[in-house]
PDB file of C-alpha atoms in Angstrom:
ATOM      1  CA  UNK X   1      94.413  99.201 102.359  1.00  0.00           C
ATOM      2  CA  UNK X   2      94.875  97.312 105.384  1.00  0.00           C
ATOM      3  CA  UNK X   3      93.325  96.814 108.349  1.00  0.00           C
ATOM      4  CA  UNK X   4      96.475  97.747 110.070  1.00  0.00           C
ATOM      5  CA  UNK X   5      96.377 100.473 108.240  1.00  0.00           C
ATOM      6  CA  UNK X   6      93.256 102.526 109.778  1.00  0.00           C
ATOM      7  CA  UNK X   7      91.785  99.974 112.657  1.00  0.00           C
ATOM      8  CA  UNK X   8      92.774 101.165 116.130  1.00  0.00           C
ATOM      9  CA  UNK X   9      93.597  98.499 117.904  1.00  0.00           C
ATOM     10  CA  UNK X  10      93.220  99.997 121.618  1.00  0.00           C
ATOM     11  CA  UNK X  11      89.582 100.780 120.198  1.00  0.00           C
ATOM     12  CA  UNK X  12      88.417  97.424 119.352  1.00  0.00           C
ATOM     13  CA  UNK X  13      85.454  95.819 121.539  1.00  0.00           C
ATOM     14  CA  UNK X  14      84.754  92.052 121.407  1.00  0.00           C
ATOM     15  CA  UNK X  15      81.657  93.010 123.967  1.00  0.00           C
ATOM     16  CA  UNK X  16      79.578  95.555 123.101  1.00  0.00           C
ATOM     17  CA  UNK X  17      76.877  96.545 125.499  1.00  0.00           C
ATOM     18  CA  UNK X  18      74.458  98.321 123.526  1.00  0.00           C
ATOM     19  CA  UNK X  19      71.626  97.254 122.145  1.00  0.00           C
ATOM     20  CA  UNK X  20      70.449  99.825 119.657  1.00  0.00           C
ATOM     21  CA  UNK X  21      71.668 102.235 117.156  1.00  0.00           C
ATOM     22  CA  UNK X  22      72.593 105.237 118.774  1.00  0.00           C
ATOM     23  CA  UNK X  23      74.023 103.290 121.874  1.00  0.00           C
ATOM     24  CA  UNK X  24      76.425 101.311 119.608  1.00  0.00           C
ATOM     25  CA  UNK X  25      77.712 103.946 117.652  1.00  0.00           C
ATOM     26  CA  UNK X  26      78.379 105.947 120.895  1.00  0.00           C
ATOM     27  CA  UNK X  27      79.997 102.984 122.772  1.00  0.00           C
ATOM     28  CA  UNK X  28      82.650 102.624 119.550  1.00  0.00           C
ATOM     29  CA  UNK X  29      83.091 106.645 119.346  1.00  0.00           C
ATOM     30  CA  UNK X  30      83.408 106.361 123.353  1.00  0.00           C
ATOM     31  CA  UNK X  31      86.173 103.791 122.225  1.00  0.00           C
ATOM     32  CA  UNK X  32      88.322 105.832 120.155  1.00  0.00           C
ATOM     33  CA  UNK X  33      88.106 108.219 122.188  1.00  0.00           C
ATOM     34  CA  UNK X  34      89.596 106.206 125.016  1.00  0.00           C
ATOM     35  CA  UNK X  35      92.076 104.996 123.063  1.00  0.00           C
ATOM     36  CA  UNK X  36      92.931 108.511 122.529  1.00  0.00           C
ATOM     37  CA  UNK X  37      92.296 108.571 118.576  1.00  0.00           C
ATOM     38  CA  UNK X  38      89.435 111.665 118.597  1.00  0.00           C
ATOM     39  CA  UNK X  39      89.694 114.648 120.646  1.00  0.00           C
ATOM     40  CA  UNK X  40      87.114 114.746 123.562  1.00  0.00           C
ATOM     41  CA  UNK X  41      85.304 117.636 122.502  1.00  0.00           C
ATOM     42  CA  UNK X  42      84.494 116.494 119.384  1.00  0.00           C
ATOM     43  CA  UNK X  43      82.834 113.346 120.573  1.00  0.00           C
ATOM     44  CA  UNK X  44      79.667 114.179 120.242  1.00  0.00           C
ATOM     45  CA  UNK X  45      80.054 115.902 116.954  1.00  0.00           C
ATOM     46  CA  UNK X  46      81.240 112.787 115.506  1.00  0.00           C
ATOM     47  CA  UNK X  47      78.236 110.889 116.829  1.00  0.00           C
ATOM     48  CA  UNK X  48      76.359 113.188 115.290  1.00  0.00           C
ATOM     49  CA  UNK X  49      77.810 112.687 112.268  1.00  0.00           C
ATOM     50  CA  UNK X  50      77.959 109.034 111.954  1.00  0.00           C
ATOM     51  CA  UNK X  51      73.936 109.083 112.846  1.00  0.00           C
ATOM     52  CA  UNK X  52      73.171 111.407 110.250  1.00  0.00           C
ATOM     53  CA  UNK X  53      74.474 109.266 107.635  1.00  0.00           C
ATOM     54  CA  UNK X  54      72.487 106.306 109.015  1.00  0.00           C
ATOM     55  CA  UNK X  55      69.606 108.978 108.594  1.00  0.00           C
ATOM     56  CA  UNK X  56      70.468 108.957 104.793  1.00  0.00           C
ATOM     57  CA  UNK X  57      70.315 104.789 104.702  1.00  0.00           C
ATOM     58  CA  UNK X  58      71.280 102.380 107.033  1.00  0.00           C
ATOM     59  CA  UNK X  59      75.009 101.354 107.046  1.00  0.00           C
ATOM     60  CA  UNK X  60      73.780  97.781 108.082  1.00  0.00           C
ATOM     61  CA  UNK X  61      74.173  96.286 104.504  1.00  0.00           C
ATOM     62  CA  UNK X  62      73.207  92.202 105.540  1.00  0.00           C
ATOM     63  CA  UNK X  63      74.538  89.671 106.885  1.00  0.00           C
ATOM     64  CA  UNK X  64      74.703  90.997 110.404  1.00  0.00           C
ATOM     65  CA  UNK X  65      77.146  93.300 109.612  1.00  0.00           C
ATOM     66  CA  UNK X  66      77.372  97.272 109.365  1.00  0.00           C
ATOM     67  CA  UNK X  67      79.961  99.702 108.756  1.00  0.00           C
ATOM     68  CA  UNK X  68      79.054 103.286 110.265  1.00  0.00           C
ATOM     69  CA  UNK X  69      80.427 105.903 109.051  1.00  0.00           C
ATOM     70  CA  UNK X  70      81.302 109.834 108.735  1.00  0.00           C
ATOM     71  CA  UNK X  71      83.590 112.381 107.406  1.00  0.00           C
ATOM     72  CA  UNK X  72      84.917 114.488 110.418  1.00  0.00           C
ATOM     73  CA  UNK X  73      87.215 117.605 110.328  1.00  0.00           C
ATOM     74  CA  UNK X  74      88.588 116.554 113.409  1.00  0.00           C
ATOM     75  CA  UNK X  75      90.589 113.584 112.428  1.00  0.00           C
ATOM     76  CA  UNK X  76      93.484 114.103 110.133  1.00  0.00           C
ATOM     77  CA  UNK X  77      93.442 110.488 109.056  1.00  0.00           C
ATOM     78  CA  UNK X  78      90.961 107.595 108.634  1.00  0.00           C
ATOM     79  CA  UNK X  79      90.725 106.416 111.707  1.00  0.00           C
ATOM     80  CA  UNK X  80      88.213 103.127 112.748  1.00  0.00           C
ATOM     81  CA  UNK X  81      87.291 100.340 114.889  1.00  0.00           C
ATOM     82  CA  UNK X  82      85.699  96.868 115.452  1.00  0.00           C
ATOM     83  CA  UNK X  83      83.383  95.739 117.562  1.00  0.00           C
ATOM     84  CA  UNK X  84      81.255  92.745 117.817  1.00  0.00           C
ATOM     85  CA  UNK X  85      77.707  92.565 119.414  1.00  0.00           C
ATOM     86  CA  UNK X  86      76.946  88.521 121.121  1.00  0.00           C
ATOM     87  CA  UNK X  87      73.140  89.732 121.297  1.00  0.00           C
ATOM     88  CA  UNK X  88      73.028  91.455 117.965  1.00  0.00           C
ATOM     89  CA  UNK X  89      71.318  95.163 117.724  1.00  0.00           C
ATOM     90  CA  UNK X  90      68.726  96.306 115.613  1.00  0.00           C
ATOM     91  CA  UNK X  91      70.128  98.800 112.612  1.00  0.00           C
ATOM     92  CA  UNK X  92      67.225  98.945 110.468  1.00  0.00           C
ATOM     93  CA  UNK X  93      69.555  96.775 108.130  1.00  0.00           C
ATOM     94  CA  UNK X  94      68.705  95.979 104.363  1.00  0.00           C
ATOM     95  CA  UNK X  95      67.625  92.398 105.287  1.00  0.00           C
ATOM     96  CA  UNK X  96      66.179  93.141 108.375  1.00  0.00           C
ATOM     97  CA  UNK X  97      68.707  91.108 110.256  1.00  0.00           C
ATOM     98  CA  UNK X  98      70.214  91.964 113.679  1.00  0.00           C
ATOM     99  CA  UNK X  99      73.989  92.896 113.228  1.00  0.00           C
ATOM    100  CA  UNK X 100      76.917  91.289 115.211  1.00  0.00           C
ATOM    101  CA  UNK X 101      79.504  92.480 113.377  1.00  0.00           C
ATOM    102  CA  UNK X 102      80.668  96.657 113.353  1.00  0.00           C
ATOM    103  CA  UNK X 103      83.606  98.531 111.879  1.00  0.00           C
ATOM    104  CA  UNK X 104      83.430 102.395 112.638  1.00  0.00           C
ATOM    105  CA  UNK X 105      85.162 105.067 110.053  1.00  0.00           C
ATOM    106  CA  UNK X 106      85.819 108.130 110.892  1.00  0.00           C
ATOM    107  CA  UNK X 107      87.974 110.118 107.715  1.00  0.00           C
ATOM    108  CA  UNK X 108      88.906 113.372 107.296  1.00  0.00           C
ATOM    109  CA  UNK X 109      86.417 114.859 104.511  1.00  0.00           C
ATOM    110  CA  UNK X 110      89.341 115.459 101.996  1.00  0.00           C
ATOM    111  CA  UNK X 111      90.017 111.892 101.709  1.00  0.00           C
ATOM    112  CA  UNK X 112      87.677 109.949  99.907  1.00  0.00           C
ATOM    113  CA  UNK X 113      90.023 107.748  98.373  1.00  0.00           C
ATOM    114  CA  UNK X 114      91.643 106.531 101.841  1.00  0.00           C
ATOM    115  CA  UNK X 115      87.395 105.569 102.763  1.00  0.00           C
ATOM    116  CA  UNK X 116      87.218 103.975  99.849  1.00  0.00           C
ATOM    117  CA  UNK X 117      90.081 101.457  99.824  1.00  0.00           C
ATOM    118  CA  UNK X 118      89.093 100.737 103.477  1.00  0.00           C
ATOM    119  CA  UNK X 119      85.976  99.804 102.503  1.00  0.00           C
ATOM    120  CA  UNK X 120      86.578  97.875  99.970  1.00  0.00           C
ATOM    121  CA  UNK X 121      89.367  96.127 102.010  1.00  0.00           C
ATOM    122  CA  UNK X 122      86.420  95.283 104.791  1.00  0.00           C
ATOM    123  CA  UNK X 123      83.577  94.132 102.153  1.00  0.00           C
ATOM    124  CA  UNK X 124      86.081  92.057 100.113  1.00  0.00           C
ATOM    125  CA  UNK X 125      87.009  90.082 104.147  1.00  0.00           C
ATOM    126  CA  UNK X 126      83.145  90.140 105.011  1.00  0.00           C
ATOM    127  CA  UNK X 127      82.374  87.839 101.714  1.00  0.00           C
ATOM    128  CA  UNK X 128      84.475  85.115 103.532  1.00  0.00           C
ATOM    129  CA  UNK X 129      81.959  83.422 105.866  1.00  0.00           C
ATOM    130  CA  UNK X 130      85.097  82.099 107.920  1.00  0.00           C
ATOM    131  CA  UNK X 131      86.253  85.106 108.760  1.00  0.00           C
ATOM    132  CA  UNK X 132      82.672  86.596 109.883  1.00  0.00           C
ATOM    133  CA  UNK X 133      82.143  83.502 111.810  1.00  0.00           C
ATOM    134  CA  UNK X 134      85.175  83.670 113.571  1.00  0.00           C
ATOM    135  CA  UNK X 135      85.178  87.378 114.092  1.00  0.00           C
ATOM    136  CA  UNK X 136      81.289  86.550 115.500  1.00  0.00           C
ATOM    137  CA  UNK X 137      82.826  84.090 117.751  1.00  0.00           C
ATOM    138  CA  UNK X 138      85.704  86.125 119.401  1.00  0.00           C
ATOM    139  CA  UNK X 139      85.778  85.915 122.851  1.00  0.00           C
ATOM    140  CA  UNK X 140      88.794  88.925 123.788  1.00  0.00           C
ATOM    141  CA  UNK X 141      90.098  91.999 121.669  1.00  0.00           C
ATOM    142  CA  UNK X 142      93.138  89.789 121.220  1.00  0.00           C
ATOM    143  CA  UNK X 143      91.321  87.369 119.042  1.00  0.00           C
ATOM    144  CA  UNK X 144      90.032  89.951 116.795  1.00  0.00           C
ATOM    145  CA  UNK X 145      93.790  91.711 116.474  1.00  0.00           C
ATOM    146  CA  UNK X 146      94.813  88.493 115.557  1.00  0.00           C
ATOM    147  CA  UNK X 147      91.746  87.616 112.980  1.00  0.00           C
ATOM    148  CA  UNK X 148      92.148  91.178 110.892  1.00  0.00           C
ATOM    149  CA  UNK X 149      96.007  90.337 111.311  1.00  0.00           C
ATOM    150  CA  UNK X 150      95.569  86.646 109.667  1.00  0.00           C
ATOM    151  CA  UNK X 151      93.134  88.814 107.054  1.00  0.00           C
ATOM    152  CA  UNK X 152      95.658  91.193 106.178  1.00  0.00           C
ATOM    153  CA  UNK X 153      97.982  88.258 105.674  1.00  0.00           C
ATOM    154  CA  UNK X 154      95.203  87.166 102.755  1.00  0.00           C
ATOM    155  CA  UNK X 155      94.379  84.369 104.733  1.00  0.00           C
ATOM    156  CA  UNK X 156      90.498  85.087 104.422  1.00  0.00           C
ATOM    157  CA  UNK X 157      88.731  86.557 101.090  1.00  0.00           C
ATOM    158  CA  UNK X 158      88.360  86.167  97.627  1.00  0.00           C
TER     159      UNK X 158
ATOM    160  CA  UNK Q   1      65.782  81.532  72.732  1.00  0.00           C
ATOM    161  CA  UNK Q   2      68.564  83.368  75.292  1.00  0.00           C
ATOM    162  CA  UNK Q   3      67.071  86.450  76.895  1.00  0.00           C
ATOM    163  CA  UNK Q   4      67.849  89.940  75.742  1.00  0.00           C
ATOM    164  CA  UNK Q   5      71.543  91.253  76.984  1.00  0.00           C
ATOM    165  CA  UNK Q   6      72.537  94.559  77.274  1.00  0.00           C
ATOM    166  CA  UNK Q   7      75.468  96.559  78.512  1.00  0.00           C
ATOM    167  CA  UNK Q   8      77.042 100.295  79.129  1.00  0.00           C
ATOM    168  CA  UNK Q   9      80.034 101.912  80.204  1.00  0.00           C
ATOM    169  CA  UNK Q  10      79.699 104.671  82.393  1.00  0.00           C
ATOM    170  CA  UNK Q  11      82.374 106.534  84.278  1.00  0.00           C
ATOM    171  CA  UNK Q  12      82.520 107.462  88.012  1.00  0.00           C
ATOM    172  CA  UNK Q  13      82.045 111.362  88.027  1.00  0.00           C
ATOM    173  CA  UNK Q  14      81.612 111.699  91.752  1.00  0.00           C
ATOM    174  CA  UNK Q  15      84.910 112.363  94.201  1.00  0.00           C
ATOM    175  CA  UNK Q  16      83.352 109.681  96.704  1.00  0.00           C
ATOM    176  CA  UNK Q  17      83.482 106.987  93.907  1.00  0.00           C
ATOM    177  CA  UNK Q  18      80.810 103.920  94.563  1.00  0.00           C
ATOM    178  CA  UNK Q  19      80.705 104.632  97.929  1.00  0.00           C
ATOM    179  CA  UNK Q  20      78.238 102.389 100.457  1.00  0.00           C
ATOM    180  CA  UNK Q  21      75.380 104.378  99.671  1.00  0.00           C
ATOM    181  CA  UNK Q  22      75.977 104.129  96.144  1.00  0.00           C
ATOM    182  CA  UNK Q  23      75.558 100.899  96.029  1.00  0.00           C
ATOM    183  CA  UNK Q  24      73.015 100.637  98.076  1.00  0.00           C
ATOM    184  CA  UNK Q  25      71.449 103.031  95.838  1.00  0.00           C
ATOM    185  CA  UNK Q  26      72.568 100.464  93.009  1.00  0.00           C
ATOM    186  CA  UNK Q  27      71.091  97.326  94.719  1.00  0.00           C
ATOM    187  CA  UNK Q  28      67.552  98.847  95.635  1.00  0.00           C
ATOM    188  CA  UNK Q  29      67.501  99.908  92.126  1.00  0.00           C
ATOM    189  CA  UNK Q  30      68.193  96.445  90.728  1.00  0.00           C
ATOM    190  CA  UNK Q  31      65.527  94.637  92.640  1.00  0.00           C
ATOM    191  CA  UNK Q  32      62.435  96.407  90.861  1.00  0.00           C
ATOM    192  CA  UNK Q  33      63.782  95.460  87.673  1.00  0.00           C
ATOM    193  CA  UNK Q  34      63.522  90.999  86.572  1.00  0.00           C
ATOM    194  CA  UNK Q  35      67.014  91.276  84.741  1.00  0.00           C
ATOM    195  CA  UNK Q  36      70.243  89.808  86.165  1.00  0.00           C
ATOM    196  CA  UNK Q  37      72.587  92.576  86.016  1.00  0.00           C
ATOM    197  CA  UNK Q  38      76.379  92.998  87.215  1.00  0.00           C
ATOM    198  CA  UNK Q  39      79.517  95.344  87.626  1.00  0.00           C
ATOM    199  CA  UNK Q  40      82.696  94.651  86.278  1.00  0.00           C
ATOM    200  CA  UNK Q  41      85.847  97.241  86.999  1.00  0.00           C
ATOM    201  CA  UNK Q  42      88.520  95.591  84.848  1.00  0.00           C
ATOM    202  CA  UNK Q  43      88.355  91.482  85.928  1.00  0.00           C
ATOM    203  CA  UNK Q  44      86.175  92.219  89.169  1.00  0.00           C
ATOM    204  CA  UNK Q  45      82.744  91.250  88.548  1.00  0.00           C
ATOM    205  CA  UNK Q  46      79.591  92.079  91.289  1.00  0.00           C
ATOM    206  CA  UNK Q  47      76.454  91.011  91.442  1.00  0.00           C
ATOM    207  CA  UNK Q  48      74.297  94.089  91.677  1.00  0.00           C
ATOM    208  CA  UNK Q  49      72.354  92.593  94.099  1.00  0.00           C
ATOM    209  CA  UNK Q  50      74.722  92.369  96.380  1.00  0.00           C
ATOM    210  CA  UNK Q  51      76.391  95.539  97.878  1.00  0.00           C
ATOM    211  CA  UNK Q  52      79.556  94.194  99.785  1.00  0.00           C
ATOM    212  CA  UNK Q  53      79.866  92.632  96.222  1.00  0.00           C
ATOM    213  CA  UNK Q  54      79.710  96.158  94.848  1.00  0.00           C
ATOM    214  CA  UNK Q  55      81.850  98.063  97.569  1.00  0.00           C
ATOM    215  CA  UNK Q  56      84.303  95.301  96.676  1.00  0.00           C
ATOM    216  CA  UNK Q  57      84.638  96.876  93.462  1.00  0.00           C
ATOM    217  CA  UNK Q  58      86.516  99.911  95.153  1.00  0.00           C
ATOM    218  CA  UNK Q  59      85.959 102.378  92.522  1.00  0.00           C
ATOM    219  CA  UNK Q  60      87.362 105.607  92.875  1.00  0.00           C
ATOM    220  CA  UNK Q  61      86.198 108.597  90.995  1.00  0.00           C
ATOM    221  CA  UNK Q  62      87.168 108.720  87.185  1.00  0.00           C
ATOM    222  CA  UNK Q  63      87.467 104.844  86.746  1.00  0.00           C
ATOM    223  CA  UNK Q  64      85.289 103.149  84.138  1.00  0.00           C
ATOM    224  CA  UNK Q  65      82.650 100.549  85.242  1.00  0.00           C
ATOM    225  CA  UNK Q  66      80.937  97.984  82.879  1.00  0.00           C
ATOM    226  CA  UNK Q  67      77.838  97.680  83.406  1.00  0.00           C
ATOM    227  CA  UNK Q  68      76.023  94.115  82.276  1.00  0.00           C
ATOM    228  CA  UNK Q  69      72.605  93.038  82.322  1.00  0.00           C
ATOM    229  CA  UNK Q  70      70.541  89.698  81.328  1.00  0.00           C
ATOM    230  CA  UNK Q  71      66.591  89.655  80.567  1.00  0.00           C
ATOM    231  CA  UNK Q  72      63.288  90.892  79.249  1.00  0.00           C
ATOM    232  CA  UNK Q  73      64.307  94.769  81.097  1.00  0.00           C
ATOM    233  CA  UNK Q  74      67.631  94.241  80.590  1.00  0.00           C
ATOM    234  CA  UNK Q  75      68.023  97.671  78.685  1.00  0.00           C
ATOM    235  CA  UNK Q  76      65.546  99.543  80.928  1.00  0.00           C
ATOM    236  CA  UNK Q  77      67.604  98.227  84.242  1.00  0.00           C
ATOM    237  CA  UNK Q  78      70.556  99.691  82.714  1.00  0.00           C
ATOM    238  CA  UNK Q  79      68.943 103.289  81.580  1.00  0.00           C
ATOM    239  CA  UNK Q  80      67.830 103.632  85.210  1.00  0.00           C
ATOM    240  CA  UNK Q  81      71.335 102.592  86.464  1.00  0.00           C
ATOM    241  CA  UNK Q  82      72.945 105.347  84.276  1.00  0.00           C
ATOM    242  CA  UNK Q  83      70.800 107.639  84.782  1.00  0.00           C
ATOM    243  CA  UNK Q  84      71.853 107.139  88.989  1.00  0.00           C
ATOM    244  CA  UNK Q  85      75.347 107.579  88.038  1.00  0.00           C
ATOM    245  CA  UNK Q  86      74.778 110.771  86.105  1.00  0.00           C
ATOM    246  CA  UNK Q  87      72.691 111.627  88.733  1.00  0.00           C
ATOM    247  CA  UNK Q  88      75.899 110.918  91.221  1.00  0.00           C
ATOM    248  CA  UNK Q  89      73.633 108.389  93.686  1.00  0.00           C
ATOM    249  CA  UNK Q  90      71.020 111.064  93.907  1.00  0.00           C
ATOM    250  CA  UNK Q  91      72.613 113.475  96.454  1.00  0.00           C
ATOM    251  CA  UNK Q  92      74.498 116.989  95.772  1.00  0.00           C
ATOM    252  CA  UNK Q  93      75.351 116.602  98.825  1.00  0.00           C
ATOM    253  CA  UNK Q  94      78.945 114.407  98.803  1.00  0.00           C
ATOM    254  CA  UNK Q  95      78.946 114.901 102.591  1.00  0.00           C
ATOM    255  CA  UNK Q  96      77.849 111.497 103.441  1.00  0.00           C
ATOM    256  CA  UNK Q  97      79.348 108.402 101.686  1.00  0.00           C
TER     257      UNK Q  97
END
């Protein structure tokens, strides 16, 4: 699966604010919300949702990067986002570093399969180094569009 | 002398498939043992250490993974990693991938 396939681009952040957990989750929630991909009343259901997953084992599986994460009745298709944190915030990751990089799933809970191939799609670009230090060093939403664009063209990955 | 090998097939029981938090599960589970163990789903190999390696696997439910292991616990690393796929990653609850 593709990136174009389930990332929102209207949702993507290149700056995100927050600097811990809960406030980056809600920022890229807040996001696809905005870009009118969840319904407003379910907001902070999904929030919910996506924290008590982290409660189960952080999503922040090394090298600065973390992929949050919930199954949501609301949505009626995988739905996600990207963000990217200059400062770095604390998710209690596996190595204990600070994570930069974020892509946000929200699927519909009778779709395994769709998270799946999305995440395997997003570990398999992660493993490039180029295409985490670029995505790190994206300055606008436009240079991340572009970056998952050039991935989905197998321009990055193994 | 080479170091004891060992290796099992088990198959993915659980709708989620290996999921995040499977291997996560998978590469906690790995570090308390000295062998070198991998995946393999057909010609993808992961390091079990390494979970984007592992979610890079993308198996799905029903598929067959090969399971591969190098040392003096090489059979004992691989009991315990059946025994978490049997166990489906430890959670009846298939909620939270």
């Amino acid at each position: 699966m593709k990136f174009a396939n389930f990332i929102c681009r209207e949702a993507i952040r290149a700056h995100l604010d927050a600097a811990d957990k809960e406030g980056a989750i809600r920022e890229m929630v807040q996001s696809l919300l905005d870009a009118g991909r969840i319904a407003g009343d379910e907001c902070e259901a999904i929030v919910k949702a996506i924290l008590k997953r982290e409660e189960l084992g952080s999503t922040g599986i090394g090298r600065g990067v973390a992929v949050p994460h919930a199954k949501h009745p609301s949505v009626e298709e995988l739905v996600g986002t990207v963000a990217v944190s200059g400062r770095g915030v604390d998710f209690a990751s596996l190595d204990g570093e600070t994570v930069h990089l974020f892509f946000l799933l929200v699927s519909p809970p009778d779709r395994p399969g769709d998270h799946l191939r999305a995440l395997e799609n997003i570990s398999r670009q992660l493993r490039d180094d180029t295409f985490c230090r670029f995505l790190k060093q994206a300055k606008n939403r436009e240079d991340i569009e572009q970056l998952l664009d050039e991935a989905d063209n197998n321009q990055f990955g193994s | 002398m080479n170091p004891p090998k060992a290796t099992r097939t088990v198959r993915l029981s659980n709708p989620e498939g290996l999921h995040l938090r499977a291997a996560t599960l998978i590469a906690e589970l790995v570090r308390h043992y000295q062998s070198k163990v991998s995946l393999h789903k057909g010609s993808r190999r992961a390091e079990a250490t390494d979970v984007l390696q592992i979610a890079t696997l993308g198996a799905a439910q029903g598929e067959e993974v090969v399971l591969e292991a190098s040392g003096d616990d090489a059979e004992a690393v691989l009991d315990a990693l059946v025994a978490l796929f049997r166990d489906r990653f430890g959670n009846e609850d298939d909620a939270n991938p």
